[in-house]
PDB file of C-alpha atoms in Angstrom:
ATOM      1  CA  MET Y  10      13.147  -2.826  -2.846  1.00  0.00           C
ATOM      2  CA  HIS Y  11      12.620  -0.739   0.343  1.00  0.00           C
ATOM      3  CA  PRO Y  12      12.809  -2.530   3.642  1.00  0.00           C
ATOM      4  CA  ALA Y  13       9.535  -1.492   4.523  1.00  0.00           C
ATOM      5  CA  MET Y  14       7.683  -2.296   1.776  1.00  0.00           C
ATOM      6  CA  LYS Y  15       8.522  -5.812   2.409  1.00  0.00           C
ATOM      7  CA  THR Y  16       7.847  -5.712   5.699  1.00  0.00           C
ATOM      8  CA  PHE Y  17       4.109  -4.340   4.456  1.00  0.00           C
ATOM      9  CA  ILE Y  18       4.091  -6.734   2.035  1.00  0.00           C
ATOM     10  CA  THR Y  19       4.092  -9.756   4.509  1.00  0.00           C
ATOM     11  CA  GLU Y  20       1.347  -8.039   6.541  1.00  0.00           C
ATOM     12  CA  ILE Y  21      -1.166  -7.914   4.026  1.00  0.00           C
ATOM     13  CA  GLU Y  22      -0.405 -11.248   3.614  1.00  0.00           C
ATOM     14  CA  GLU Y  23      -0.514 -12.189   6.574  1.00  0.00           C
ATOM     15  CA  ILE Y  24      -4.247 -10.370   6.847  1.00  0.00           C
ATOM     16  CA  ILE Y  25      -5.640 -11.687   3.519  1.00  0.00           C
ATOM     17  CA  LYS Y  26      -4.768 -14.951   4.820  1.00  0.00           C
ATOM     18  CA  LEU Y  27      -6.295 -14.415   8.405  1.00  0.00           C
ATOM     19  CA  GLU Y  28      -9.179 -11.725   7.782  1.00  0.00           C
ATOM     20  CA  GLU Y  29     -12.293 -12.592   5.639  1.00  0.00           C
ATOM     21  CA  ASN Y  30     -14.898  -9.336   6.572  1.00  0.00           C
ATOM     22  CA  GLU Y  31     -13.355  -6.744   3.949  1.00  0.00           C
ATOM     23  CA  SER Y  32     -14.474  -4.363   6.051  1.00  0.00           C
ATOM     24  CA  ARG Y  33     -12.054  -5.039   8.737  1.00  0.00           C
ATOM     25  CA  LEU Y  34      -9.647  -6.469   5.682  1.00  0.00           C
ATOM     26  CA  THR Y  35      -9.267  -2.735   4.441  1.00  0.00           C
ATOM     27  CA  GLU Y  36      -9.136  -1.068   8.105  1.00  0.00           C
ATOM     28  CA  LYS Y  37      -6.083  -3.021   8.385  1.00  0.00           C
ATOM     29  CA  VAL Y  38      -4.578  -2.342   5.180  1.00  0.00           C
ATOM     30  CA  SER Y  39      -5.293   0.783   6.142  1.00  0.00           C
ATOM     31  CA  GLU Y  40      -3.681   1.029   9.210  1.00  0.00           C
ATOM     32  CA  ARG Y  41      -0.456  -1.057   8.266  1.00  0.00           C
ATOM     33  CA  LEU Y  42      -0.548   1.609   4.757  1.00  0.00           C
ATOM     34  CA  LYS Y  43      -0.207   4.661   7.131  1.00  0.00           C
ATOM     35  CA  LYS Y  44       3.375   3.194   8.828  1.00  0.00           C
ATOM     36  CA  ILE Y  45       4.888   3.813   5.297  1.00  0.00           C
ATOM     37  CA  VAL Y  46       3.202   6.230   3.187  1.00  0.00           C
ATOM     38  CA  MET Y  47       5.453   9.179   4.576  1.00  0.00           C
ATOM     39  CA  LYS Y  48       8.557   6.994   4.366  1.00  0.00           C
ATOM     40  CA  GLN Y  49      11.708   8.370   2.517  1.00  0.00           C
ATOM     41  CA  GLY Y  50      11.864   5.896  -0.776  1.00  0.00           C
ATOM     42  CA  ILE Y  51       9.010   3.857   0.016  1.00  0.00           C
ATOM     43  CA  ILE Y  52       9.132   3.256  -3.384  1.00  0.00           C
ATOM     44  CA  PRO Y  53      11.337   4.178  -6.024  1.00  0.00           C
ATOM     45  CA  ASP Y  54      11.645   7.880  -8.144  1.00  0.00           C
ATOM     46  CA  ILE Y  55      11.074   5.970 -11.497  1.00  0.00           C
ATOM     47  CA  TYR Y  56       7.434   4.890 -10.212  1.00  0.00           C
ATOM     48  CA  LYS Y  57       6.755   8.953  -9.951  1.00  0.00           C
ATOM     49  CA  GLN Y  58       7.123   9.574 -13.071  1.00  0.00           C
ATOM     50  CA  PRO Y  59       4.248  10.814 -14.657  1.00  0.00           C
ATOM     51  CA  ASN Y  60       3.315   9.972 -18.400  1.00  0.00           C
ATOM     52  CA  PRO Y  61       2.540  13.315 -20.353  1.00  0.00           C
ATOM     53  CA  ASP Y  62      -0.376  11.428 -21.907  1.00  0.00           C
ATOM     54  CA  LYS Y  63      -2.762   9.718 -19.360  1.00  0.00           C
ATOM     55  CA  TYR Y  64      -2.412   8.549 -15.928  1.00  0.00           C
ATOM     56  CA  THR Y  65      -0.327   5.405 -15.106  1.00  0.00           C
ATOM     57  CA  LEU Y  66      -0.457   3.228 -13.003  1.00  0.00           C
ATOM     58  CA  TYR Y  67       2.982   1.035 -12.172  1.00  0.00           C
ATOM     59  CA  PRO Y  68       2.848  -2.537 -11.021  1.00  0.00           C
ATOM     60  CA  VAL Y  69       4.912  -1.750  -7.001  1.00  0.00           C
ATOM     61  CA  TYR Y  70       3.769  -5.639  -6.524  1.00  0.00           C
ATOM     62  CA  ILE Y  71       1.650  -8.421  -8.083  1.00  0.00           C
ATOM     63  CA  ASP Y  72       0.876 -11.500  -5.105  1.00  0.00           C
ATOM     64  CA  PRO Y  73       1.918 -14.310  -7.113  1.00  0.00           C
ATOM     65  CA  ASP Y  74      -1.824 -15.909  -5.877  1.00  0.00           C
ATOM     66  CA  ASN Y  75      -3.369 -12.510  -7.454  1.00  0.00           C
ATOM     67  CA  ARG Y  76      -5.017 -11.752  -4.472  1.00  0.00           C
ATOM     68  CA  PHE Y  77      -3.635  -8.801  -4.515  1.00  0.00           C
ATOM     69  CA  SER Y  78      -1.739  -5.603  -5.606  1.00  0.00           C
ATOM     70  CA  ILE Y  79       0.311  -2.946  -4.914  1.00  0.00           C
ATOM     71  CA  ALA Y  80       0.513  -0.022  -7.471  1.00  0.00           C
ATOM     72  CA  SER Y  81       1.851   3.381  -7.806  1.00  0.00           C
ATOM     73  CA  ALA Y  82      -0.606   5.376  -9.206  1.00  0.00           C
ATOM     74  CA  VAL Y  83       0.323   8.882 -11.163  1.00  0.00           C
ATOM     75  CA  TRP Y  84      -1.205  12.128 -12.065  1.00  0.00           C
ATOM     76  CA  ASP Y  85       0.499  14.995 -14.113  1.00  0.00           C
ATOM     77  CA  VAL Y  86      -0.837  17.870 -13.484  1.00  0.00           C
ATOM     78  CA  GLY Y  87      -3.905  18.431 -15.377  1.00  0.00           C
ATOM     79  CA  GLN Y  88      -4.531  14.841 -15.035  1.00  0.00           C
ATOM     80  CA  SER Y  89      -8.044  12.845 -14.508  1.00  0.00           C
ATOM     81  CA  THR Y  90      -9.485   9.342 -14.865  1.00  0.00           C
ATOM     82  CA  PRO Y  91     -12.928   8.774 -16.384  1.00  0.00           C
ATOM     83  CA  ILE Y  92     -16.074   7.789 -13.665  1.00  0.00           C
ATOM     84  CA  HIS Y  93     -14.732   4.059 -12.999  1.00  0.00           C
ATOM     85  CA  ASP Y  94     -14.647   1.269 -10.748  1.00  0.00           C
ATOM     86  CA  HIS Y  95     -12.732  -1.684  -9.532  1.00  0.00           C
ATOM     87  CA  GLY Y  96     -14.849  -4.189  -8.611  1.00  0.00           C
ATOM     88  CA  THR Y  97     -12.933  -4.964  -5.490  1.00  0.00           C
ATOM     89  CA  TRP Y  98     -11.777  -2.969  -2.508  1.00  0.00           C
ATOM     90  CA  GLY Y  99      -8.813  -0.646  -2.437  1.00  0.00           C
ATOM     91  CA  VAL Y 100      -6.720   1.630   0.108  1.00  0.00           C
ATOM     92  CA  ILE Y 101      -4.796   4.192  -0.812  1.00  0.00           C
ATOM     93  CA  GLY Y 102      -2.358   6.791   0.418  1.00  0.00           C
ATOM     94  CA  ILE Y 103      -1.265   9.439  -0.796  1.00  0.00           C
ATOM     95  CA  ILE Y 104       3.018  10.283  -1.580  1.00  0.00           C
ATOM     96  CA  GLN Y 105       4.028  13.304  -3.318  1.00  0.00           C
ATOM     97  CA  GLY Y 106       1.090  15.910  -4.340  1.00  0.00           C
ATOM     98  CA  LYS Y 107      -2.665  15.861  -3.983  1.00  0.00           C
ATOM     99  CA  GLU Y 108      -5.547  14.650  -5.277  1.00  0.00           C
ATOM    100  CA  ARG Y 109      -9.331  15.008  -6.006  1.00  0.00           C
ATOM    101  CA  GLU Y 110     -11.980  12.145  -5.520  1.00  0.00           C
ATOM    102  CA  ILE Y 111     -14.931  12.838  -6.726  1.00  0.00           C
ATOM    103  CA  HIS Y 112     -17.833   9.702  -5.711  1.00  0.00           C
ATOM    104  CA  TYR Y 113     -20.808   8.799  -7.259  1.00  0.00           C
ATOM    105  CA  ALA Y 114     -24.443   6.527  -7.387  1.00  0.00           C
ATOM    106  CA  ILE Y 115     -25.162   4.875 -10.384  1.00  0.00           C
ATOM    107  CA  HIS Y 116     -28.819   3.852 -11.776  1.00  0.00           C
ATOM    108  CA  PRO Y 117     -29.338   2.982 -14.367  1.00  0.00           C
ATOM    109  CA  GLY Y 118     -30.497   4.919 -18.141  1.00  0.00           C
ATOM    110  CA  GLN Y 119     -29.154   8.039 -15.513  1.00  0.00           C
ATOM    111  CA  PRO Y 120     -25.950  10.443 -15.574  1.00  0.00           C
ATOM    112  CA  PRO Y 121     -23.780   9.234 -12.595  1.00  0.00           C
ATOM    113  CA  LEU Y 122     -24.864  10.590  -9.485  1.00  0.00           C
ATOM    114  CA  LYS Y 123     -21.895  13.720  -7.557  1.00  0.00           C
ATOM    115  CA  GLU Y 124     -22.092  11.267  -3.679  1.00  0.00           C
ATOM    116  CA  PHE Y 125     -19.100  13.631  -2.256  1.00  0.00           C
ATOM    117  CA  GLU Y 126     -15.684  14.814  -2.842  1.00  0.00           C
ATOM    118  CA  ARG Y 127     -12.975  14.626  -1.017  1.00  0.00           C
ATOM    119  CA  ASN Y 128      -9.500  16.293  -1.486  1.00  0.00           C
ATOM    120  CA  LEU Y 129      -6.210  14.401  -0.196  1.00  0.00           C
ATOM    121  CA  GLN Y 130      -3.183  15.810   0.565  1.00  0.00           C
ATOM    122  CA  LYS Y 131       0.300  13.882   1.429  1.00  0.00           C
ATOM    123  CA  GLY Y 132       0.082  11.449   4.029  1.00  0.00           C
ATOM    124  CA  ASP Y 133      -3.586  10.768   3.534  1.00  0.00           C
ATOM    125  CA  VAL Y 134      -4.980   7.260   3.566  1.00  0.00           C
ATOM    126  CA  VAL Y 135      -8.058   6.093   3.415  1.00  0.00           C
ATOM    127  CA  VAL Y 136     -10.199   3.757   1.561  1.00  0.00           C
ATOM    128  CA  CYS Y 137     -11.322   4.596  -1.442  1.00  0.00           C
ATOM    129  CA  CYS Y 138     -13.671   1.515  -2.310  1.00  0.00           C
ATOM    130  CA  THR Y 139     -15.403  -1.392  -1.373  1.00  0.00           C
ATOM    131  CA  SER Y 140     -16.911  -3.816  -2.868  1.00  0.00           C
ATOM    132  CA  ASP Y 141     -20.235  -2.937  -3.008  1.00  0.00           C
ATOM    133  CA  GLN Y 142     -19.226   1.670  -2.730  1.00  0.00           C
ATOM    134  CA  ASP Y 143     -16.798   1.458  -5.590  1.00  0.00           C
ATOM    135  CA  LEU Y 144     -17.639   4.357  -8.271  1.00  0.00           C
ATOM    136  CA  HIS Y 145     -14.954   7.582  -8.577  1.00  0.00           C
ATOM    137  CA  GLU Y 146     -13.135   9.863 -10.645  1.00  0.00           C
ATOM    138  CA  VAL Y 147      -9.648  10.762  -9.150  1.00  0.00           C
ATOM    139  CA  HIS Y 148      -8.007  14.671 -10.015  1.00  0.00           C
ATOM    140  CA  CYS Y 149      -4.578  15.907  -9.889  1.00  0.00           C
ATOM    141  CA  ALA Y 150      -5.588  18.680  -7.528  1.00  0.00           C
ATOM    142  CA  SER Y 151      -1.887  20.019  -7.194  1.00  0.00           C
ATOM    143  CA  SER Y 152       0.926  22.267  -9.158  1.00  0.00           C
ATOM    144  CA  GLU Y 153       3.315  18.825  -8.519  1.00  0.00           C
ATOM    145  CA  PRO Y 154       2.143  15.112  -9.910  1.00  0.00           C
ATOM    146  CA  CYS Y 155       0.120  13.499  -7.721  1.00  0.00           C
ATOM    147  CA  VAL Y 156       1.224   9.743  -6.677  1.00  0.00           C
ATOM    148  CA  GLY Y 157      -0.636   7.473  -4.610  1.00  0.00           C
ATOM    149  CA  LEU Y 158       0.702   3.641  -2.857  1.00  0.00           C
ATOM    150  CA  HIS Y 159      -2.633   1.994  -3.740  1.00  0.00           C
ATOM    151  CA  ILE Y 160      -3.558  -1.656  -2.734  1.00  0.00           C
ATOM    152  CA  TYR Y 161      -6.028  -3.289  -4.401  1.00  0.00           C
ATOM    153  CA  GLY Y 162      -7.680  -6.837  -3.455  1.00  0.00           C
ATOM    154  CA  GLY Y 163      -6.641  -8.672  -6.593  1.00  0.00           C
ATOM    155  CA  ASN Y 164      -3.746  -7.604  -9.557  1.00  0.00           C
ATOM    156  CA  ILE Y 165      -5.537  -4.353 -10.955  1.00  0.00           C
ATOM    157  CA  GLY Y 166      -4.204  -4.565 -13.744  1.00  0.00           C
ATOM    158  CA  GLU Y 167      -5.829  -8.101 -14.732  1.00  0.00           C
ATOM    159  CA  ILE Y 168      -9.219  -7.163 -13.173  1.00  0.00           C
ATOM    160  CA  GLU Y 169     -12.671  -6.627 -15.545  1.00  0.00           C
ATOM    161  CA  ARG Y 170     -13.348  -3.083 -14.464  1.00  0.00           C
ATOM    162  CA  HIS Y 171     -15.847  -0.680 -15.774  1.00  0.00           C
ATOM    163  CA  ILE Y 172     -15.892   3.379 -17.332  1.00  0.00           C
ATOM    164  CA  TYR Y 173     -18.512   5.181 -17.076  1.00  0.00           C
ATOM    165  CA  ASP Y 174     -20.142   7.807 -19.522  1.00  0.00           C
ATOM    166  CA  SER Y 175     -20.666  10.844 -17.703  1.00  0.00           C
ATOM    167  CA  GLU Y 176     -23.345  12.151 -19.464  1.00  0.00           C
ATOM    168  CA  THR Y 177     -25.363   9.054 -20.033  1.00  0.00           C
ATOM    169  CA  GLY Y 178     -23.701   6.346 -17.526  1.00  0.00           C
ATOM    170  CA  LYS Y 179     -23.917   3.695 -19.811  1.00  0.00           C
ATOM    171  CA  LYS Y 180     -21.448   1.156 -18.997  1.00  0.00           C
ATOM    172  CA  THR Y 181     -17.781  -0.264 -20.539  1.00  0.00           C
ATOM    173  CA  THR Y 182     -16.258  -3.005 -19.698  1.00  0.00           C
ATOM    174  CA  VAL Y 183     -12.388  -2.698 -19.088  1.00  0.00           C
ATOM    175  CA  VAL Y 184      -8.653  -4.338 -18.132  1.00  0.00           C
ATOM    176  CA  THR Y 185      -6.722  -1.163 -17.439  1.00  0.00           C
ATOM    177  CA  ALA Y 186      -3.112  -2.982 -17.748  1.00  0.00           C
ATOM    178  CA  TRP Y 187      -0.154  -2.134 -16.569  1.00  0.00           C
ATOM    179  CA  ASP Y 188       1.926   0.885 -17.065  1.00  0.00           C
ATOM    180  CA  LYS Y 189       5.518   0.246 -17.988  1.00  0.00           C
ATOM    181  CA  VAL Y 190       7.912   0.940 -15.706  1.00  0.00           C
ATOM    182  CA  PRO Y 191      10.567   3.470 -16.837  1.00  0.00           C
ATOM    183  CA  GLU Y 192      14.185   2.345 -17.101  1.00  0.00           C
ATOM    184  CA  THR Y 193      16.383   3.684 -15.547  1.00  0.00           C
ATOM    185  CA  THR Y 194      19.416   5.602 -17.116  1.00  0.00           C
TER     186      THR Y 194
END
């Protein structure tokens, strides 16, 4: 593991231990992520490999007490997520490529309503979701795979979340399990 990633994990552990306010917590996590997101080799190249069939979520680090997790999220060219929530806070930093993120509001019995969209590029760090604003879809917006370093408030590979039908808004409960990290050759 990259030394800067080890330091980052220690810093996140301290932030979570000391900060109860989610807004301040995500702000502090964002500040720390900005310091490492552009570091060469912050994650091994195997965590940047796309899956040709779907976007991929690799576990970079899972806190032993499931207080937070760090994921490498990879979208190949043309791939996207369904409209979904997380059930927790999240901070993302783009390591490679470009990402288009579309945020939605949901009202019972209606299709999701687009609120805003933003384009993120290498080096950008943002709070992607909070406990009270947590509905979006993500697209690879570049001619190379998009790779993001995602920090979530819990083990995102085990948290019950929801996907939403884009036409009806119907909510389906899912768990987005971790993808297996490719083996090195």
